[in-house]
Amino acid sequence: MTWFEKLCEFAGLEQPIREPTPVSGGLLHRMFRLDTTSGTYAVKLLNPEIMARPDAMDNYRRAEELETLLEKQGLPLLTALTVAGQKMMRLDEGQYAYLFPWYEGRIIRGAAVTARHAAAVGTALAGIHAAAQRERKTTPEPLIVDWDALLPACPRLLPQRDLLLSLTDRSNEAQRRLPAEETVCHNDLDTKNVLWQGEDFRVIDLETLDWGCPAAELLETALYWSGIEEHRIDTARFDAFVGAYRAAGGKLPRDWAALLDSDQGRLGWLAWVLKQGDAAQAEDTMARILCAEAFRAHLLQL
């Protein structure tokens, strides 16, 4: 019996009417379209190597709890179906899966993203953040990077040494100035994780849900939807995103500069790709860091 046949049996579905077809887009896991006589579904086969990590199951269970909470808010999310009281299904030793209703959408990237798209996602993010709040329970860990040891892996970044040292110091100092409030956060709400059907859309990949700083996620997500991946930030799209977030009840930060400085994601990623010797990825990440830094003047006017 195949994994898909086991899944159909477990979920009480009719058997597949054709061979499941792979769906592009999954980076860590495998996605398939599953057609049965009872309907069409998306299946996410979780990467066994990731699921074997000691903290993986706890992370997924926490995300599932938050996903269940968000389901009650009527937000445009594509959530996993609950089968026999659970979302994650065990198909075999080390092989787990999620089952979703099929949504015929497409990803919009680059120049195809408009201020309208940015505003729609800004509204959705406000809804996610509004679902639950709590006081921050942990103290941010400082970012420690030996740039002098890493930068020789990409000689073209050597002129950025002093800037990277400064950004790392600023990041650690700014982390202490972040708001103490935490909310539900998506943590990966970039363009690849939204499917569009004209004006309609669904936010996907909710396995990254966790508690986090809403202001930091607001800035990071607004930058994504404004074009930082293409190394050019469209201020109209950024303002549309932030304006829609505020109109939907989202709380805007008081200190945009602290948020920009506190970002450790791009710095941490740059350090990681340099350790892997990936010069092309390192240059792309550095371009995004410089793009965000150049956007500081606009942030300070908000």
mmCIF file of C-alpha atoms in Angstrom:
data_model
loop_
_atom_site.group_PDB
_atom_site.id
_atom_site.type_symbol
_atom_site.label_atom_id
_atom_site.label_comp_id
_atom_site.label_asym_id
_atom_site.label_seq_id
_atom_site.Cartn_x
_atom_site.Cartn_y
_atom_site.Cartn_z
ATOM 1 C CA MET A 1 0.000 0.000 0.000
ATOM 2 C CA THR A 2 1.427 3.408 -0.995
ATOM 3 C CA TRP A 3 1.633 6.382 1.344
ATOM 4 C CA PHE A 4 -1.214 8.018 -0.570
ATOM 5 C CA GLU A 5 -3.410 4.940 -0.235
ATOM 6 C CA LYS A 6 -2.639 4.863 3.489
ATOM 7 C CA LEU A 7 -3.525 8.546 3.735
ATOM 8 C CA CYS A 8 -6.841 8.031 1.932
ATOM 9 C CA GLU A 9 -7.697 5.126 4.210
ATOM 10 C CA PHE A 10 -6.747 7.062 7.349
ATOM 11 C CA ALA A 11 -8.692 10.161 6.285
ATOM 12 C CA GLY A 12 -11.726 8.227 5.064
ATOM 13 C CA LEU A 13 -11.289 9.357 1.467
ATOM 14 C CA GLU A 14 -12.016 7.454 -1.692
ATOM 15 C CA GLN A 15 -8.959 5.936 -3.343
ATOM 16 C CA PRO A 16 -6.984 8.060 -5.882
ATOM 17 C CA ILE A 17 -8.434 8.120 -9.383
ATOM 18 C CA ARG A 18 -5.008 8.831 -10.883
ATOM 19 C CA GLU A 19 -1.366 8.882 -9.813
ATOM 20 C CA PRO A 20 -0.723 11.842 -7.456
ATOM 21 C CA THR A 21 1.183 14.595 -9.262
ATOM 22 C CA PRO A 22 4.070 16.584 -7.722
ATOM 23 C CA VAL A 23 3.444 20.280 -7.109
ATOM 24 C CA SER A 24 6.323 22.718 -7.497
ATOM 25 C CA GLY A 25 7.222 25.195 -4.792
ATOM 26 C CA GLY A 26 8.062 23.045 -1.777
ATOM 27 C CA LEU A 27 11.625 23.671 -0.591
ATOM 28 C CA LEU A 28 11.941 21.427 2.465
ATOM 29 C CA HIS A 29 9.005 19.082 1.973
ATOM 30 C CA ARG A 30 7.262 17.418 -0.986
ATOM 31 C CA MET A 31 3.861 18.582 -2.215
ATOM 32 C CA PHE A 32 1.411 16.585 -4.331
ATOM 33 C CA ARG A 33 -1.999 17.031 -5.889
ATOM 34 C CA LEU A 34 -4.260 14.145 -4.927
ATOM 35 C CA ASP A 35 -7.399 13.528 -7.031
ATOM 36 C CA THR A 36 -9.988 11.164 -5.568
ATOM 37 C CA THR A 37 -13.604 10.459 -6.356
ATOM 38 C CA SER A 38 -14.519 12.395 -3.208
ATOM 39 C CA GLY A 39 -12.556 15.533 -4.119
ATOM 40 C CA THR A 40 -9.165 17.064 -4.862
ATOM 41 C CA TYR A 41 -6.597 17.680 -2.135
ATOM 42 C CA ALA A 42 -3.045 18.869 -1.583
ATOM 43 C CA VAL A 43 -0.738 16.550 0.345
ATOM 44 C CA LYS A 44 2.431 17.688 2.072
ATOM 45 C CA LEU A 45 4.835 14.829 2.788
ATOM 46 C CA LEU A 46 7.090 16.099 5.557
ATOM 47 C CA ASN A 47 10.832 15.662 5.166
ATOM 48 C CA PRO A 48 11.847 12.661 7.344
ATOM 49 C CA GLU A 49 15.263 14.207 8.056
ATOM 50 C CA ILE A 50 13.633 17.331 9.474
ATOM 51 C CA MET A 51 11.097 15.305 11.464
ATOM 52 C CA ALA A 52 13.958 13.313 13.027
ATOM 53 C CA ARG A 53 15.348 16.435 14.703
ATOM 54 C CA PRO A 54 14.860 16.426 18.500
ATOM 55 C CA ASP A 55 12.751 19.597 18.579
ATOM 56 C CA ALA A 56 10.774 19.036 15.366
ATOM 57 C CA MET A 57 7.643 17.455 16.812
ATOM 58 C CA ASP A 58 7.305 20.092 19.545
ATOM 59 C CA ASN A 59 7.664 22.869 16.959
ATOM 60 C CA TYR A 60 4.992 21.341 14.726
ATOM 61 C CA ARG A 61 2.605 20.745 17.600
ATOM 62 C CA ARG A 62 2.954 24.355 18.746
ATOM 63 C CA ALA A 63 2.317 25.582 15.201
ATOM 64 C CA GLU A 64 -0.759 23.347 14.979
ATOM 65 C CA GLU A 65 -2.175 24.810 18.186
ATOM 66 C CA LEU A 66 -1.755 28.324 16.833
ATOM 67 C CA GLU A 67 -3.180 27.298 13.450
ATOM 68 C CA THR A 68 -6.279 25.953 15.189
ATOM 69 C CA LEU A 69 -6.596 29.271 17.004
ATOM 70 C CA LEU A 70 -6.344 31.204 13.726
ATOM 71 C CA GLU A 71 -8.948 29.007 12.063
ATOM 72 C CA LYS A 72 -11.547 30.591 14.348
ATOM 73 C CA GLN A 73 -10.711 34.114 13.103
ATOM 74 C CA GLY A 74 -12.006 33.740 9.539
ATOM 75 C CA LEU A 75 -8.685 34.730 8.002
ATOM 76 C CA PRO A 76 -7.649 33.870 4.399
ATOM 77 C CA LEU A 77 -5.509 30.897 5.409
ATOM 78 C CA LEU A 78 -5.103 27.482 3.821
ATOM 79 C CA THR A 79 -5.121 25.291 6.928
ATOM 80 C CA ALA A 80 -4.547 21.563 7.212
ATOM 81 C CA LEU A 81 -7.619 19.379 7.550
ATOM 82 C CA THR A 82 -8.243 17.785 10.926
ATOM 83 C CA VAL A 83 -8.693 14.013 10.701
ATOM 84 C CA ALA A 84 -9.676 11.918 13.742
ATOM 85 C CA GLY A 85 -8.860 14.892 15.985
ATOM 86 C CA GLN A 86 -5.411 15.592 14.591
ATOM 87 C CA LYS A 87 -3.808 17.462 11.726
ATOM 88 C CA MET A 88 -0.543 15.581 11.285
ATOM 89 C CA MET A 89 -0.934 12.024 9.997
ATOM 90 C CA ARG A 90 1.659 9.303 10.502
ATOM 91 C CA LEU A 91 1.856 7.212 7.340
ATOM 92 C CA ASP A 92 4.923 5.124 8.142
ATOM 93 C CA GLU A 93 7.953 5.065 10.392
ATOM 94 C CA GLY A 94 9.335 8.609 10.143
ATOM 95 C CA GLN A 95 6.922 9.655 7.380
ATOM 96 C CA TYR A 96 4.292 12.225 8.321
ATOM 97 C CA ALA A 97 1.864 14.212 6.178
ATOM 98 C CA TYR A 98 -0.672 17.024 6.147
ATOM 99 C CA LEU A 99 -3.808 17.046 4.026
ATOM 100 C CA PHE A 100 -5.264 20.272 2.636
ATOM 101 C CA PRO A 101 -8.287 21.182 0.526
ATOM 102 C CA TRP A 102 -7.098 21.958 -3.000
ATOM 103 C CA TYR A 103 -6.826 25.682 -3.812
ATOM 104 C CA GLU A 104 -6.188 26.566 -7.452
ATOM 105 C CA GLY A 105 -3.977 29.594 -6.907
ATOM 106 C CA ARG A 106 -0.684 30.951 -8.191
ATOM 107 C CA ILE A 107 2.279 32.707 -6.633
ATOM 108 C CA ILE A 108 2.872 36.341 -7.652
ATOM 109 C CA ARG A 109 6.453 37.592 -7.538
ATOM 110 C CA GLY A 110 8.653 40.476 -8.565
ATOM 111 C CA ALA A 111 7.200 43.246 -10.718
ATOM 112 C CA ALA A 112 3.823 41.469 -10.766
ATOM 113 C CA VAL A 113 3.306 42.399 -7.103
ATOM 114 C CA THR A 114 1.290 45.609 -6.792
ATOM 115 C CA ALA A 115 0.331 47.901 -3.938
ATOM 116 C CA ARG A 116 -3.052 46.134 -3.953
ATOM 117 C CA HIS A 117 -1.381 42.796 -3.246
ATOM 118 C CA ALA A 118 0.775 44.336 -0.534
ATOM 119 C CA ALA A 119 -2.235 45.928 1.149
ATOM 120 C CA ALA A 120 -4.198 42.670 1.123
ATOM 121 C CA VAL A 121 -1.370 40.795 2.847
ATOM 122 C CA GLY A 122 -0.903 43.651 5.309
ATOM 123 C CA THR A 123 -4.552 43.277 6.315
ATOM 124 C CA ALA A 124 -4.125 39.520 6.747
ATOM 125 C CA LEU A 125 -1.008 39.982 8.875
ATOM 126 C CA ALA A 126 -2.907 42.332 11.194
ATOM 127 C CA GLY A 127 -5.514 39.611 11.653
ATOM 128 C CA ILE A 128 -2.872 37.019 12.499
ATOM 129 C CA HIS A 129 -1.277 39.311 15.075
ATOM 130 C CA ALA A 130 -4.654 40.146 16.627
ATOM 131 C CA ALA A 131 -5.497 36.489 17.346
ATOM 132 C CA ALA A 132 -3.573 36.336 20.634
ATOM 133 C CA GLN A 133 -1.044 38.347 22.639
ATOM 134 C CA ARG A 134 1.223 37.696 25.592
ATOM 135 C CA GLU A 135 4.266 39.148 27.331
ATOM 136 C CA ARG A 136 7.623 38.064 25.941
ATOM 137 C CA LYS A 137 8.901 35.107 27.943
ATOM 138 C CA THR A 138 12.474 34.903 26.685
ATOM 139 C CA THR A 139 15.414 37.278 26.358
ATOM 140 C CA PRO A 140 16.818 37.595 22.807
ATOM 141 C CA GLU A 141 20.148 35.863 22.345
ATOM 142 C CA PRO A 142 22.970 38.109 21.092
ATOM 143 C CA LEU A 143 24.236 37.538 17.570
ATOM 144 C CA ILE A 144 27.913 36.556 17.644
ATOM 145 C CA VAL A 145 29.690 36.333 14.286
ATOM 146 C CA ASP A 146 33.399 36.272 13.481
ATOM 147 C CA TRP A 147 33.155 38.185 10.192
ATOM 148 C CA ASP A 148 36.952 38.241 9.796
ATOM 149 C CA ALA A 149 36.949 34.456 9.649
ATOM 150 C CA LEU A 150 33.963 34.202 7.288
ATOM 151 C CA LEU A 151 34.402 36.989 4.751
ATOM 152 C CA PRO A 152 37.427 35.468 2.942
ATOM 153 C CA ALA A 153 34.955 32.889 1.567
ATOM 154 C CA CYS A 154 33.544 35.727 -0.556
ATOM 155 C CA PRO A 155 36.300 38.269 -1.288
ATOM 156 C CA ARG A 156 33.858 40.693 -2.953
ATOM 157 C CA LEU A 157 32.266 41.281 0.463
ATOM 158 C CA LEU A 158 35.531 42.190 2.211
ATOM 159 C CA PRO A 159 34.875 45.945 1.728
ATOM 160 C CA GLN A 160 31.678 45.484 3.797
ATOM 161 C CA ARG A 161 33.575 44.272 6.888
ATOM 162 C CA ASP A 162 33.238 47.455 8.930
ATOM 163 C CA LEU A 163 29.565 47.824 8.056
ATOM 164 C CA LEU A 164 28.850 44.229 9.094
ATOM 165 C CA LEU A 165 30.634 44.734 12.409
ATOM 166 C CA SER A 166 28.579 47.879 12.997
ATOM 167 C CA LEU A 167 25.302 46.216 11.991
ATOM 168 C CA THR A 168 25.966 43.282 14.320
ATOM 169 C CA ASP A 169 26.617 45.606 17.273
ATOM 170 C CA ARG A 170 23.558 47.702 16.410
ATOM 171 C CA SER A 171 21.433 44.579 16.116
ATOM 172 C CA ASN A 172 22.363 43.288 19.557
ATOM 173 C CA GLU A 173 21.751 46.700 21.137
ATOM 174 C CA ALA A 174 18.432 47.204 19.342
ATOM 175 C CA GLN A 175 17.154 43.746 20.363
ATOM 176 C CA ARG A 176 16.919 45.078 23.909
ATOM 177 C CA ARG A 177 14.656 47.920 22.726
ATOM 178 C CA LEU A 178 12.043 45.725 21.055
ATOM 179 C CA PRO A 179 8.512 45.769 22.510
ATOM 180 C CA ALA A 180 7.904 43.198 25.246
ATOM 181 C CA GLU A 181 4.630 42.102 23.657
ATOM 182 C CA GLU A 182 4.462 38.895 21.614
ATOM 183 C CA THR A 183 1.706 37.780 19.262
ATOM 184 C CA VAL A 184 1.053 34.904 16.909
ATOM 185 C CA CYS A 185 3.415 35.364 13.947
ATOM 186 C CA HIS A 186 3.621 33.564 10.609
ATOM 187 C CA ASN A 187 7.414 33.948 10.416
ATOM 188 C CA ASP A 188 7.697 33.348 6.650
ATOM 189 C CA LEU A 189 4.991 35.457 5.006
ATOM 190 C CA ASP A 190 6.874 36.322 1.842
ATOM 191 C CA THR A 191 5.573 36.141 -1.723
ATOM 192 C CA LYS A 192 6.131 32.382 -2.115
ATOM 193 C CA ASN A 193 3.684 31.651 0.709
ATOM 194 C CA VAL A 194 0.583 33.325 -0.700
ATOM 195 C CA LEU A 195 -1.567 31.799 -3.449
ATOM 196 C CA TRP A 196 -3.753 34.138 -5.536
ATOM 197 C CA GLN A 197 -6.975 33.682 -7.491
ATOM 198 C CA GLY A 198 -7.526 37.156 -8.858
ATOM 199 C CA GLU A 199 -8.467 39.271 -5.830
ATOM 200 C CA ASP A 200 -8.846 36.190 -3.620
ATOM 201 C CA PHE A 201 -5.847 34.649 -1.865
ATOM 202 C CA ARG A 202 -4.740 32.149 0.753
ATOM 203 C CA VAL A 203 -1.747 32.262 3.083
ATOM 204 C CA ILE A 204 0.030 28.895 3.130
ATOM 205 C CA ASP A 205 2.889 27.137 4.980
ATOM 206 C CA LEU A 206 1.529 27.675 8.473
ATOM 207 C CA GLU A 207 4.010 25.199 9.983
ATOM 208 C CA THR A 208 6.202 28.211 10.809
ATOM 209 C CA LEU A 209 3.606 29.747 13.144
ATOM 210 C CA ASP A 210 5.007 30.697 16.537
ATOM 211 C CA TRP A 211 5.035 33.477 19.097
ATOM 212 C CA GLY A 212 7.130 36.482 18.117
ATOM 213 C CA CYS A 213 7.510 40.241 17.962
ATOM 214 C CA PRO A 214 4.686 41.625 15.784
ATOM 215 C CA ALA A 215 6.478 44.890 15.017
ATOM 216 C CA ALA A 216 9.554 43.048 13.754
ATOM 217 C CA GLU A 217 7.422 40.790 11.571
ATOM 218 C CA LEU A 218 5.501 43.796 10.253
ATOM 219 C CA LEU A 219 8.695 45.458 9.033
ATOM 220 C CA GLU A 220 10.225 42.272 7.622
ATOM 221 C CA THR A 221 7.058 41.251 5.783
ATOM 222 C CA ALA A 222 6.422 44.753 4.432
ATOM 223 C CA LEU A 223 9.977 44.772 3.044
ATOM 224 C CA TYR A 224 9.390 41.423 1.324
ATOM 225 C CA TRP A 225 6.193 42.643 -0.320
ATOM 226 C CA SER A 226 7.911 45.878 -1.323
ATOM 227 C CA GLY A 227 10.637 44.163 -3.342
ATOM 228 C CA ILE A 228 13.660 43.602 -1.111
ATOM 229 C CA GLU A 229 14.191 40.189 -2.718
ATOM 230 C CA GLU A 230 14.818 42.066 -5.984
ATOM 231 C CA HIS A 231 17.105 44.543 -4.160
ATOM 232 C CA ARG A 232 14.751 47.449 -4.774
ATOM 233 C CA ILE A 233 12.149 48.655 -2.267
ATOM 234 C CA ASP A 234 8.991 50.181 -3.738
ATOM 235 C CA THR A 235 7.876 52.820 -1.228
ATOM 236 C CA ALA A 236 4.305 52.830 -2.577
ATOM 237 C CA ARG A 237 3.964 49.104 -1.914
ATOM 238 C CA PHE A 238 5.592 49.461 1.503
ATOM 239 C CA ASP A 239 3.272 52.299 2.502
ATOM 240 C CA ALA A 240 0.253 50.371 1.191
ATOM 241 C CA PHE A 241 1.222 47.342 3.291
ATOM 242 C CA VAL A 242 1.760 49.355 6.478
ATOM 243 C CA GLY A 243 -1.323 51.507 5.902
ATOM 244 C CA ALA A 244 -3.551 48.461 5.435
ATOM 245 C CA TYR A 245 -2.053 46.820 8.534
ATOM 246 C CA ARG A 246 -2.871 49.906 10.592
ATOM 247 C CA ALA A 247 -6.383 50.251 9.101
ATOM 248 C CA ALA A 248 -7.087 46.626 10.057
ATOM 249 C CA GLY A 249 -6.263 47.365 13.694
ATOM 250 C CA GLY A 250 -2.559 46.562 13.665
ATOM 251 C CA LYS A 251 -0.366 48.517 16.067
ATOM 252 C CA LEU A 252 2.440 50.451 14.389
ATOM 253 C CA PRO A 253 5.856 50.608 16.085
ATOM 254 C CA ARG A 254 7.172 53.779 17.656
ATOM 255 C CA ASP A 255 10.813 53.124 16.826
ATOM 256 C CA TRP A 256 11.258 51.989 13.211
ATOM 257 C CA ALA A 257 15.021 52.454 13.410
ATOM 258 C CA ALA A 258 15.272 49.990 16.314
ATOM 259 C CA LEU A 259 13.279 47.449 14.322
ATOM 260 C CA LEU A 260 15.515 47.805 11.285
ATOM 261 C CA ASP A 261 18.633 47.538 13.422
ATOM 262 C CA SER A 262 17.316 44.584 15.411
ATOM 263 C CA ASP A 263 16.935 42.337 12.373
ATOM 264 C CA GLN A 264 19.248 39.368 12.809
ATOM 265 C CA GLY A 265 17.693 37.166 10.149
ATOM 266 C CA ARG A 266 19.643 38.507 7.178
ATOM 267 C CA LEU A 267 22.880 38.803 9.161
ATOM 268 C CA GLY A 268 22.513 35.277 10.509
ATOM 269 C CA TRP A 269 21.705 33.936 7.036
ATOM 270 C CA LEU A 270 24.730 35.727 5.574
ATOM 271 C CA ALA A 271 26.943 34.119 8.194
ATOM 272 C CA TRP A 272 25.483 30.692 7.422
ATOM 273 C CA VAL A 273 25.912 30.886 3.640
ATOM 274 C CA LEU A 274 29.467 32.135 4.087
ATOM 275 C CA LYS A 275 30.161 29.058 6.224
ATOM 276 C CA GLN A 276 28.830 26.947 3.339
ATOM 277 C CA GLY A 277 31.117 28.768 0.908
ATOM 278 C CA ASP A 278 28.144 29.923 -1.188
ATOM 279 C CA ALA A 279 29.508 33.178 -2.604
ATOM 280 C CA ALA A 280 26.534 33.842 -4.903
ATOM 281 C CA GLN A 281 24.018 33.524 -2.069
ATOM 282 C CA ALA A 282 26.242 35.629 0.177
ATOM 283 C CA GLU A 283 26.343 38.447 -2.391
ATOM 284 C CA ASP A 284 22.567 38.298 -2.818
ATOM 285 C CA THR A 285 22.036 38.470 0.950
ATOM 286 C CA MET A 286 24.460 41.375 1.277
ATOM 287 C CA ALA A 287 22.553 43.216 -1.441
ATOM 288 C CA ARG A 288 19.364 42.831 0.590
ATOM 289 C CA ILE A 289 21.127 44.099 3.724
ATOM 290 C CA LEU A 290 22.341 47.180 1.851
ATOM 291 C CA CYS A 291 18.874 47.678 0.368
ATOM 292 C CA ALA A 292 17.276 47.678 3.824
ATOM 293 C CA GLU A 293 19.930 50.046 5.151
ATOM 294 C CA ALA A 294 19.290 52.475 2.296
ATOM 295 C CA PHE A 295 15.589 52.427 3.201
ATOM 296 C CA ARG A 296 16.313 53.818 6.676
ATOM 297 C CA ALA A 297 15.578 57.420 5.657
ATOM 298 C CA HIS A 298 12.047 56.520 4.568
ATOM 299 C CA LEU A 299 11.395 54.599 7.798
ATOM 300 C CA LEU A 300 12.445 57.518 9.940
ATOM 301 C CA GLN A 301 9.778 59.654 8.267
ATOM 302 C CA LEU A 302 6.914 57.340 9.271
#
